[in-house]
XYZ file of C-alpha atoms in Angstrom:
645
model
C 159.733 -114.833 -51.593
C 162.027 -117.930 -51.747
C 161.087 -120.212 -47.796
C 163.035 -121.580 -45.978
C 163.925 -123.299 -42.736
C 166.733 -124.552 -40.687
C 166.543 -128.606 -39.996
C 166.796 -128.040 -35.969
C 163.463 -126.442 -35.846
C 161.837 -129.469 -36.363
C 162.413 -133.282 -34.960
C 163.555 -136.922 -36.549
C 166.642 -137.830 -38.333
C 167.315 -135.232 -40.897
C 165.278 -137.461 -44.040
C 162.475 -136.445 -41.720
C 163.121 -133.288 -41.338
C 163.905 -132.908 -45.063
C 161.263 -135.075 -45.665
C 158.115 -132.944 -43.435
C 160.047 -128.961 -45.381
C 159.662 -130.101 -48.659
C 155.514 -131.622 -47.918
C 155.527 -128.557 -46.741
C 156.571 -126.775 -49.302
C 159.669 -124.632 -48.194
C 161.742 -123.454 -51.548
C 165.565 -124.337 -48.660
C 167.102 -125.345 -45.810
C 169.616 -123.776 -43.176
C 171.549 -127.175 -42.440
C 172.955 -127.405 -38.906
C 175.374 -129.021 -38.081
C 174.272 -130.966 -35.065
C 172.047 -132.555 -38.296
C 175.053 -133.388 -41.088
C 177.203 -134.812 -38.259
C 174.376 -137.469 -37.404
C 173.616 -138.269 -40.166
C 174.767 -141.663 -42.054
C 174.602 -139.754 -44.905
C 177.923 -138.106 -47.139
C 177.525 -134.442 -47.933
C 176.956 -135.651 -51.508
C 174.451 -137.792 -50.445
C 172.675 -135.130 -48.685
C 172.679 -132.935 -51.748
C 171.231 -135.477 -53.880
C 168.920 -136.312 -51.018
C 167.630 -132.075 -51.396
C 167.076 -132.102 -55.287
C 165.061 -134.753 -55.007
C 163.264 -133.514 -52.820
C 163.230 -129.860 -54.565
C 165.244 -127.853 -51.076
C 168.248 -126.578 -51.519
C 170.583 -125.958 -49.335
C 170.601 -122.501 -48.563
C 172.994 -121.940 -45.667
C 175.264 -124.601 -43.365
C 176.038 -123.351 -39.267
C 176.569 -122.614 -37.339
C 180.737 -122.250 -37.446
C 181.938 -120.506 -34.885
C 184.568 -118.506 -32.015
C 186.301 -117.603 -34.890
C 187.695 -113.411 -34.668
C 189.345 -111.749 -32.611
C 191.719 -115.192 -31.255
C 195.128 -115.364 -30.336
C 197.842 -116.339 -33.673
C 197.875 -119.865 -32.488
C 194.458 -120.287 -32.060
C 193.934 -118.304 -35.747
C 195.774 -120.783 -37.163
C 193.431 -123.347 -35.864
C 191.033 -122.532 -36.758
C 191.559 -120.758 -40.369
C 192.221 -124.666 -40.509
C 188.809 -125.718 -39.620
C 187.344 -123.452 -42.064
C 189.577 -124.907 -44.817
C 187.798 -128.099 -43.875
C 184.470 -127.107 -43.337
C 184.205 -124.989 -47.102
C 185.218 -128.866 -48.193
C 182.173 -130.152 -46.891
C 180.213 -127.261 -48.528
C 181.194 -127.703 -51.266
C 179.489 -130.894 -51.497
C 176.908 -130.333 -49.937
C 176.626 -127.773 -52.534
C 176.123 -124.529 -50.241
C 178.153 -121.033 -50.383
C 176.239 -119.284 -47.157
C 178.033 -120.068 -43.854
C 177.096 -118.963 -41.109
C 179.750 -117.420 -38.552
C 177.999 -116.290 -34.605
C 180.601 -114.189 -33.072
C 182.705 -115.266 -30.221
C 181.885 -116.401 -26.497
C 185.536 -118.061 -27.027
C 186.805 -117.307 -23.971
C 190.286 -116.398 -25.493
C 188.347 -113.949 -27.664
C 189.746 -110.453 -26.954
C 187.495 -107.564 -27.335
C 189.364 -105.585 -30.653
C 186.938 -104.581 -33.413
C 190.035 -103.944 -35.027
C 191.317 -107.647 -35.138
C 188.149 -108.970 -35.494
C 187.564 -107.058 -38.428
C 190.814 -107.857 -39.383
C 190.667 -111.939 -38.814
C 186.874 -112.242 -40.700
C 188.497 -110.926 -43.810
C 190.947 -113.307 -43.635
C 188.337 -115.544 -43.314
C 186.756 -114.074 -45.848
C 189.381 -114.042 -48.378
C 189.824 -118.059 -47.759
C 186.226 -117.928 -48.040
C 185.798 -115.994 -51.141
C 188.736 -118.626 -53.247
C 186.330 -121.656 -52.909
C 182.900 -119.566 -54.203
C 181.926 -118.863 -50.807
C 180.216 -115.582 -48.703
C 181.281 -115.418 -45.049
C 177.600 -114.550 -42.841
C 179.138 -112.872 -39.468
C 175.902 -112.952 -37.500
C 175.878 -111.330 -33.769
C 174.666 -113.429 -31.151
C 172.589 -111.595 -28.317
C 175.226 -113.136 -25.778
C 178.514 -112.924 -27.696
C 181.133 -111.971 -25.528
C 182.136 -109.063 -27.185
C 180.103 -108.475 -30.254
C 176.150 -108.566 -29.073
C 174.147 -106.109 -30.735
C 173.155 -106.310 -34.764
C 174.928 -102.588 -35.362
C 178.190 -103.229 -33.204
C 178.068 -106.541 -36.041
C 177.732 -104.585 -39.078
C 180.524 -102.235 -37.454
C 182.842 -105.455 -38.075
C 181.897 -106.029 -41.216
C 182.589 -102.564 -42.551
C 185.660 -102.048 -40.571
C 186.904 -105.225 -42.988
C 185.253 -103.892 -46.221
C 185.671 -106.880 -47.919
C 182.963 -107.931 -50.575
C 182.727 -111.962 -49.370
C 181.724 -110.636 -45.285
C 178.988 -110.093 -45.319
C 175.572 -109.893 -41.993
C 173.202 -112.234 -41.274
C 170.211 -111.244 -38.687
C 168.698 -113.066 -36.890
C 165.010 -111.723 -35.609
C 166.124 -112.545 -31.928
C 169.247 -112.020 -31.640
C 167.865 -108.323 -32.763
C 164.938 -108.096 -30.677
C 165.925 -109.774 -27.453
C 168.808 -106.867 -26.803
C 167.972 -102.761 -26.207
C 169.928 -101.476 -29.958
C 166.256 -100.431 -31.977
C 165.961 -102.305 -35.297
C 165.757 -98.853 -36.649
C 169.063 -98.323 -38.274
C 168.917 -102.311 -40.717
C 167.240 -99.998 -42.818
C 170.996 -98.234 -43.813
C 173.017 -101.034 -44.538
C 174.034 -100.719 -46.917
C 172.269 -102.830 -49.855
C 173.658 -105.707 -50.621
C 175.725 -106.811 -47.564
C 173.245 -108.683 -45.425
C 173.586 -112.235 -46.304
C 171.240 -114.011 -44.310
C 167.697 -113.544 -42.418
C 166.809 -115.792 -39.450
C 163.062 -114.908 -39.054
C 162.031 -116.147 -33.947
C 159.776 -114.911 -33.105
C 159.418 -114.652 -29.133
C 157.396 -114.995 -25.447
C 158.615 -112.007 -23.578
C 160.322 -113.036 -20.808
C 163.195 -111.840 -18.083
C 165.162 -114.794 -17.631
C 169.331 -115.472 -19.261
C 168.727 -114.619 -22.717
C 170.950 -117.789 -23.548
C 168.092 -119.802 -21.944
C 165.179 -117.819 -23.719
C 167.482 -118.406 -27.298
C 167.435 -122.208 -26.791
C 164.079 -123.120 -25.063
C 161.574 -119.717 -25.634
C 161.420 -119.740 -29.723
C 157.780 -119.732 -31.214
C 157.220 -119.118 -35.703
C 156.181 -115.383 -36.185
C 152.950 -115.126 -34.857
C 153.665 -117.218 -31.367
C 155.144 -115.113 -29.230
C 155.308 -110.790 -28.615
C 158.323 -109.598 -31.431
C 157.337 -106.511 -33.912
C 158.612 -109.081 -36.967
C 156.549 -107.305 -39.285
C 157.648 -104.089 -38.274
C 161.647 -106.013 -38.409
C 161.157 -107.667 -42.053
C 160.425 -104.570 -43.252
C 163.243 -102.771 -42.039
C 165.419 -105.514 -43.373
C 163.312 -105.689 -47.134
C 164.293 -101.558 -47.195
C 168.426 -102.370 -47.029
C 167.927 -104.171 -49.932
C 167.848 -108.060 -49.059
C 166.173 -110.116 -51.922
C 167.324 -114.129 -50.472
C 165.263 -116.358 -48.174
C 162.577 -115.929 -45.714
C 164.042 -118.663 -43.628
C 163.181 -119.623 -39.799
C 165.506 -120.399 -37.252
C 163.306 -121.745 -33.943
C 164.510 -123.525 -31.011
C 161.825 -124.461 -29.296
C 161.729 -127.446 -26.624
C 158.103 -128.425 -27.991
C 159.227 -127.975 -31.682
C 162.264 -131.170 -31.416
C 159.762 -133.679 -30.044
C 156.652 -132.879 -31.851
C 155.254 -135.077 -35.246
C 158.401 -132.676 -38.352
C 155.491 -133.079 -41.117
C 152.946 -130.750 -38.377
C 156.040 -128.585 -37.331
C 156.806 -127.672 -40.764
C 153.030 -126.949 -42.371
C 152.920 -124.632 -38.851
C 156.103 -122.937 -39.267
C 155.194 -122.257 -43.477
C 151.929 -120.700 -42.075
C 153.060 -118.746 -39.779
C 155.390 -117.171 -42.538
C 152.450 -117.202 -44.989
C 150.730 -114.423 -42.346
C 154.076 -112.943 -41.674
C 153.833 -111.953 -45.302
C 150.852 -110.575 -45.681
C 151.588 -108.970 -42.583
C 154.160 -107.352 -44.085
C 152.244 -106.297 -47.177
C 149.505 -104.634 -45.642
C 151.472 -102.120 -43.734
C 151.613 -98.819 -43.959
C 154.063 -97.411 -47.122
C 156.661 -94.671 -45.142
C 159.422 -92.810 -45.937
C 162.922 -95.350 -45.061
C 165.139 -93.869 -42.159
C 168.597 -92.956 -43.535
C 171.331 -93.741 -42.394
C 173.773 -90.769 -40.110
C 176.635 -89.800 -42.368
C 179.838 -92.375 -41.755
C 182.805 -91.169 -41.672
C 185.540 -93.406 -43.044
C 187.374 -95.999 -41.763
C 191.053 -96.549 -40.955
C 192.197 -100.058 -39.497
C 195.669 -100.303 -38.740
C 195.849 -103.587 -39.384
C 194.529 -103.560 -42.846
C 195.642 -100.220 -43.500
C 192.945 -99.328 -45.796
C 189.629 -96.835 -45.371
C 187.410 -100.214 -45.422
C 183.893 -98.002 -46.115
C 183.260 -97.013 -49.396
C 182.457 -93.292 -50.417
C 178.971 -94.624 -51.436
C 178.585 -95.890 -47.504
C 179.523 -92.402 -46.109
C 176.813 -90.398 -47.187
C 173.101 -90.638 -46.670
C 171.202 -93.489 -48.165
C 167.780 -91.818 -49.126
C 164.820 -94.868 -49.684
C 161.673 -94.392 -51.415
C 159.127 -94.828 -49.666
C 157.648 -97.687 -52.015
C 155.243 -99.893 -50.343
C 156.709 -102.744 -48.825
C 153.854 -105.779 -51.037
C 155.972 -104.192 -54.442
C 159.376 -104.044 -52.933
C 158.679 -108.191 -50.727
C 156.910 -109.421 -53.962
C 154.575 -111.080 -51.473
C 151.520 -113.134 -51.776
C 148.614 -111.376 -50.235
C 146.553 -113.889 -48.219
C 141.870 -113.618 -49.080
C 141.101 -111.374 -45.968
C 139.322 -112.731 -43.105
C 135.712 -111.509 -43.275
C 133.817 -110.339 -40.072
C 132.503 -113.561 -37.263
C 129.448 -112.476 -36.250
C 128.897 -115.782 -33.485
C 128.991 -119.329 -33.160
C 126.396 -120.973 -34.864
C 126.363 -124.599 -32.816
C 128.676 -126.744 -30.892
C 129.528 -130.162 -31.239
C 128.886 -132.856 -28.728
C 130.446 -136.643 -29.723
C 128.657 -138.733 -27.534
C 127.910 -142.376 -26.511
C 125.227 -144.310 -24.299
C 126.504 -143.656 -21.183
C 127.785 -139.954 -21.819
C 125.072 -138.956 -24.030
C 122.333 -138.985 -20.982
C 124.744 -137.992 -19.209
C 124.908 -134.984 -20.813
C 120.989 -134.561 -22.053
C 119.866 -134.343 -18.174
C 122.516 -131.071 -18.321
C 120.926 -129.211 -21.172
C 117.358 -129.299 -19.379
C 119.314 -128.559 -15.989
C 120.125 -125.120 -18.341
C 116.923 -124.912 -19.242
C 117.445 -125.684 -22.900
C 114.971 -127.708 -25.248
C 115.223 -130.264 -27.398
C 113.444 -128.434 -30.784
C 115.119 -130.947 -33.715
C 115.877 -134.450 -34.382
C 118.277 -135.243 -38.202
C 116.364 -136.474 -40.969
C 119.522 -139.648 -41.539
C 121.921 -138.832 -38.946
C 121.210 -140.348 -34.615
C 122.340 -136.066 -34.455
C 120.603 -133.411 -31.737
C 119.606 -130.258 -32.174
C 118.724 -128.631 -28.547
C 117.666 -124.537 -28.406
C 118.491 -122.536 -25.482
C 118.452 -117.831 -27.245
C 120.824 -118.065 -29.657
C 122.472 -121.386 -28.049
C 122.733 -124.447 -29.844
C 123.649 -127.216 -28.947
C 124.292 -130.897 -30.813
C 124.484 -134.149 -29.671
C 125.840 -136.054 -31.796
C 126.116 -140.222 -31.055
C 127.118 -141.458 -34.318
C 131.023 -142.334 -32.264
C 133.003 -144.320 -33.108
C 135.060 -145.068 -30.726
C 133.116 -145.065 -27.230
C 134.522 -142.801 -24.315
C 133.823 -139.536 -23.091
C 132.030 -136.619 -24.305
C 133.791 -134.416 -25.796
C 133.234 -131.052 -28.257
C 134.006 -132.687 -31.480
C 132.718 -129.464 -33.629
C 131.412 -126.195 -33.133
C 130.346 -123.766 -36.187
C 131.656 -120.014 -36.453
C 129.163 -117.669 -39.028
C 131.222 -115.826 -41.328
C 130.067 -113.192 -42.872
C 131.423 -114.155 -45.982
C 132.255 -118.551 -45.368
C 133.870 -118.788 -49.446
C 136.004 -116.885 -48.222
C 136.988 -117.497 -45.111
C 138.023 -120.704 -46.615
C 139.662 -119.022 -48.886
C 142.519 -117.817 -46.618
C 141.871 -121.317 -44.000
C 143.011 -123.151 -47.855
C 145.521 -120.873 -48.027
C 147.470 -120.995 -45.485
C 147.869 -125.287 -45.092
C 143.911 -125.462 -43.383
C 142.047 -126.513 -46.240
C 138.445 -127.017 -46.180
C 136.759 -131.107 -45.955
C 133.424 -131.688 -46.631
C 131.307 -132.603 -44.452
C 128.661 -135.875 -45.104
C 125.678 -135.859 -46.164
C 122.594 -136.859 -48.279
C 121.427 -135.762 -51.155
C 118.803 -132.281 -50.131
C 121.423 -131.498 -46.561
C 123.244 -128.953 -46.439
C 126.208 -128.709 -47.170
C 128.990 -128.075 -44.467
C 132.841 -127.171 -45.257
C 134.651 -127.546 -42.177
C 138.611 -127.270 -41.678
C 140.365 -129.235 -38.763
C 141.921 -127.487 -36.312
C 145.105 -128.903 -34.427
C 143.488 -130.885 -31.511
C 141.292 -131.966 -34.599
C 138.980 -130.429 -33.138
C 136.261 -129.810 -36.704
C 135.671 -125.689 -37.420
C 132.382 -125.484 -39.421
C 132.108 -121.580 -40.982
C 128.915 -120.585 -42.480
C 126.522 -117.635 -43.603
C 124.244 -116.611 -40.516
C 121.280 -117.065 -43.158
C 122.273 -120.369 -44.236
C 119.761 -122.577 -43.430
C 121.403 -125.321 -41.315
C 118.616 -126.469 -38.939
C 117.162 -127.266 -42.171
C 118.318 -130.917 -41.574
C 116.591 -131.215 -37.575
C 113.377 -132.719 -37.766
C 111.189 -131.382 -35.372
C 110.425 -132.529 -32.279
C 107.557 -130.917 -31.335
C 109.040 -128.687 -28.809
C 110.235 -125.522 -28.963
C 112.864 -123.011 -27.627
C 110.683 -121.340 -24.888
C 113.426 -118.698 -22.601
C 114.680 -121.812 -20.271
C 116.846 -119.641 -17.699
C 117.468 -116.525 -19.476
C 120.964 -118.481 -21.852
C 121.511 -115.659 -24.847
C 124.633 -116.324 -26.923
C 127.789 -118.696 -26.187
C 130.573 -116.130 -24.765
C 133.778 -118.237 -25.364
C 134.012 -121.849 -25.806
C 137.413 -122.886 -23.453
C 139.210 -126.071 -24.863
C 141.869 -127.526 -23.575
C 144.747 -128.795 -25.634
C 147.155 -130.714 -26.200
C 151.164 -130.255 -24.371
C 153.092 -129.929 -27.986
C 149.697 -127.861 -29.640
C 149.368 -125.596 -27.538
C 151.299 -122.561 -29.828
C 150.864 -124.325 -32.955
C 146.612 -123.958 -31.244
C 147.560 -120.316 -31.120
C 148.193 -118.985 -34.414
C 145.794 -121.645 -36.128
C 142.626 -119.295 -34.630
C 144.888 -116.327 -35.460
C 145.531 -116.368 -39.050
C 142.954 -119.055 -40.036
C 139.653 -117.348 -38.560
C 141.807 -114.300 -38.433
C 141.465 -114.171 -33.977
C 143.157 -111.511 -32.535
C 144.746 -112.535 -29.184
C 144.396 -111.485 -25.338
C 146.819 -111.486 -23.101
C 148.271 -114.987 -22.134
C 147.699 -116.146 -18.217
C 149.435 -118.639 -16.138
C 147.817 -119.603 -12.699
C 148.611 -122.320 -9.855
C 146.042 -125.309 -10.590
C 145.727 -128.126 -7.852
C 148.237 -130.438 -9.872
C 150.744 -127.870 -11.548
C 150.994 -124.867 -13.418
C 147.711 -124.051 -16.018
C 148.523 -121.038 -18.471
C 145.638 -119.632 -21.042
C 145.164 -118.027 -24.163
C 142.717 -116.118 -25.777
C 141.626 -115.533 -29.384
C 138.388 -113.074 -30.099
C 137.124 -110.650 -32.195
C 137.085 -107.043 -31.792
C 133.644 -107.348 -31.277
C 133.787 -109.686 -29.213
C 130.948 -112.459 -31.019
C 133.695 -115.301 -30.896
C 135.511 -115.933 -28.420
C 137.817 -119.121 -28.008
C 139.927 -120.105 -24.603
C 143.037 -122.606 -25.237
C 144.324 -123.598 -22.014
C 147.352 -126.253 -21.231
C 148.890 -127.585 -18.374
C 153.052 -126.322 -18.975
C 154.284 -129.887 -17.593
C 152.802 -133.187 -18.848
C 151.445 -134.588 -15.455
C 152.178 -137.572 -14.165
C 149.463 -140.806 -14.248
C 149.340 -140.737 -10.446
C 147.425 -136.950 -11.161
C 143.461 -137.314 -10.188
C 142.886 -134.723 -13.011
C 140.073 -134.595 -15.906
C 141.669 -135.185 -19.100
C 141.893 -131.971 -21.645
C 138.335 -130.686 -20.056
C 136.284 -128.882 -22.113
C 133.201 -126.653 -22.610
C 130.734 -123.793 -23.460
C 130.458 -120.540 -21.342
C 127.281 -119.034 -22.136
C 125.991 -115.069 -21.904
C 123.077 -114.498 -19.327
C 121.850 -110.279 -18.962
C 121.035 -111.097 -14.935
C 122.976 -113.850 -13.918
C 122.346 -114.280 -10.279
C 118.137 -114.513 -11.895
C 119.750 -117.056 -14.538
C 120.970 -119.494 -11.703
C 117.142 -118.649 -9.613
C 116.207 -120.192 -12.447
C 118.146 -123.147 -12.527
C 116.852 -126.545 -12.395
C 120.799 -128.000 -12.530
C 122.446 -127.468 -8.866
C 125.683 -125.466 -9.753
C 129.308 -126.376 -8.740
C 129.178 -125.856 -5.519
C 132.357 -123.133 -4.302
C 133.964 -123.794 -0.770
C 132.658 -120.542 2.017
C 136.740 -119.912 2.712
C 136.397 -118.588 -1.297
C 133.636 -115.683 -0.755
C 135.014 -115.119 2.733
C 138.527 -113.425 0.533
C 136.290 -112.275 -1.978
C 134.809 -109.686 0.548
C 137.924 -108.811 1.265
C 139.961 -108.766 -1.476
C 137.177 -106.529 -3.636
C 135.329 -104.866 -0.406
C 131.640 -105.978 -1.401
C 129.088 -106.304 0.976
C 127.702 -109.051 3.260
C 124.920 -108.905 1.066
C 125.967 -109.325 -2.196
C 128.429 -112.414 -1.097
C 125.655 -113.665 0.158
C 123.933 -113.911 -3.133
C 126.928 -115.139 -4.871
C 127.168 -118.145 -2.157
C 123.867 -119.221 -2.338
C 123.458 -119.516 -5.608
C 127.489 -120.867 -5.945
C 128.348 -117.495 -7.959
C 131.913 -116.794 -8.132
C 133.828 -113.021 -8.703
C 136.320 -110.196 -10.414
C 137.250 -107.249 -11.341
C 139.522 -106.009 -13.218
C 141.894 -102.945 -13.274
C 139.210 -100.317 -15.021
C 135.526 -101.758 -12.592
C 134.747 -104.583 -15.471
C 132.961 -107.062 -13.595
C 132.223 -110.296 -13.904
C 130.072 -113.125 -12.761
C 130.377 -116.731 -13.501
C 129.006 -119.447 -12.186
C 130.408 -122.925 -13.033
C 128.017 -127.109 -13.498
C 129.732 -130.054 -13.116
C 131.691 -132.169 -14.877
C 129.798 -134.851 -17.163
C 130.394 -137.530 -19.941
C 133.270 -137.562 -18.777
C 134.798 -134.066 -19.891
C 133.050 -131.766 -20.158
C 131.017 -128.982 -18.343
C 129.308 -125.605 -19.135
C 129.936 -122.059 -17.116
C 127.253 -118.750 -17.343
C 128.212 -114.975 -17.512
C 127.019 -111.832 -16.753
C 129.811 -109.081 -17.701
C 129.312 -106.260 -16.904
C 131.870 -102.634 -17.958
C 133.494 -104.371 -20.445
C 134.946 -106.538 -18.824
C 136.754 -108.564 -21.244
C 138.881 -111.526 -20.055
C 137.511 -115.468 -18.867
C 138.151 -115.003 -14.464
C 141.253 -117.183 -14.217
C 141.807 -115.922 -10.980
C 138.814 -118.172 -10.417
C 139.713 -121.167 -12.612
C 141.945 -123.174 -9.328
C 139.038 -122.645 -7.078
C 136.841 -123.947 -9.430
C 139.256 -126.592 -10.871
C 139.381 -128.635 -6.559
C 135.613 -127.541 -7.062
C 135.034 -130.158 -9.587
C 137.629 -132.728 -8.483
C 136.251 -132.776 -4.568
C 132.720 -133.313 -6.438
C 133.963 -135.830 -8.354
C 135.937 -137.289 -4.652
C 132.736 -137.736 -3.073
C 129.516 -138.747 -5.625
C 132.184 -140.785 -7.429
C 132.117 -145.049 -5.574
């Protein structure tokens, strides 16, 4: 299917937007009127520029506040429409979006609205133009898709159809099921947007919080399946209003948008085949204003659609499947002469052994159990230590990389000498390299033994998760990246009040929980005054017995205030002895509603921005101890204040 994107989705001048859309592989655009108004190009020049880039102009939008108004205002609206039709002829586009009215002058009269829209469609048809009528979720009188469809039925004009926008449909209370029964050919255009579930004014929700498909909570595969069941064969078009996207680099936003559509198409094709719903019989409608039957006899009969696989009727391209991931292979830290000694000391204190030195590069391998840390001194820009890369093991690495390629995340080979292991990496939105390797690949053969073997250490077993703070502009993009490219599932999003502002946490994980990545972001950009660590990162390890591990550590854990333990005892009804043991070792505690428990401790920050966590999960606890994050952040800040000269 053709793919389109509204110019309102991305930042920049109109040329910036068009260039980004074309580079990302879109076939067409929706031209938002504001982008035309501020452009120095004439409509004919815009048409030529789009043609040069291989883009069609699939929709001109929006035309507002037209229908069900007094005669004098209707006359002015028709004159306004004629001018827009002339602009559209110069642009070379044949479909205009007409939104349901929000004008105080509009009246609640479906017959009048149908008559006015039919009159507009007559004018449009004379120019070879179609009217796609859309119910705004905050429309004055028409705010649901089914209401707009009833008006289009009443009008009965061949140049008048519907525009269905997933946000306007799914943000309202009317179920979308009946969409499958819309007369074939009467859905003129489709707009797609995701969104989180929020309890707020629907206009503000729409204008500021839309997301690309797969980044929110809407069931877009099912919605799209219903639309295609009604015979829609136009472009899949994105219309996303989002404050972050409209300030971000348009090139990467467009790539993110294309990735979201690719994933949506794949999910659509994966839906099980099922008989499509049939609408209830509809009696012919007669409008006094038009004095003619407005519903065809065919529409009055039930529509029965065959059980056709959605992949067949949509023609979508399937992605390579996401192979099962089996674990973390290693985590790499970029270090310099200042941060390196700190991290080496911290790893020794955690029970790690320096087991290998790379044959040709200044890279060290540290191990304990199945936990492997790589310290890379080949930094070109010295600064704080950082997680520069991590590797996951896949049952089929070539297939994992093929999926990444199909999702606009092509792999790049590592720089290596002859005879060294070949590892391909994909680049995450924050710049982190993600290597994909086979559990049997002996990448460790590139490391010469140091003579020190990895022993039991302090009892660390595996990597529980990685914690990666994201740049403000890349948070939603990162969630979609890990979800789509690696096939990780979204876990519930959490928000919590940190010492210097609200934080949001969104984790992704495979079903077996062998790979977890926790993504966090500050909800507002911090001012320069904020005494915060820039984009902190950490690795969390597992242990079977955290109390025993804590006793085996030679690295003092992060001190936790006594007030925390007094509150802990009150909240959870823990015994005094247990709380005393937790307090002795700086261990934090959380319990979920099903009785699962988390014991975890943190280290101070090393090398400017990184720290470590050790976890013990009991009885199926599946979260990340988010209620304790503010405690950890405040404790780390207090330690920096008391230990920094």
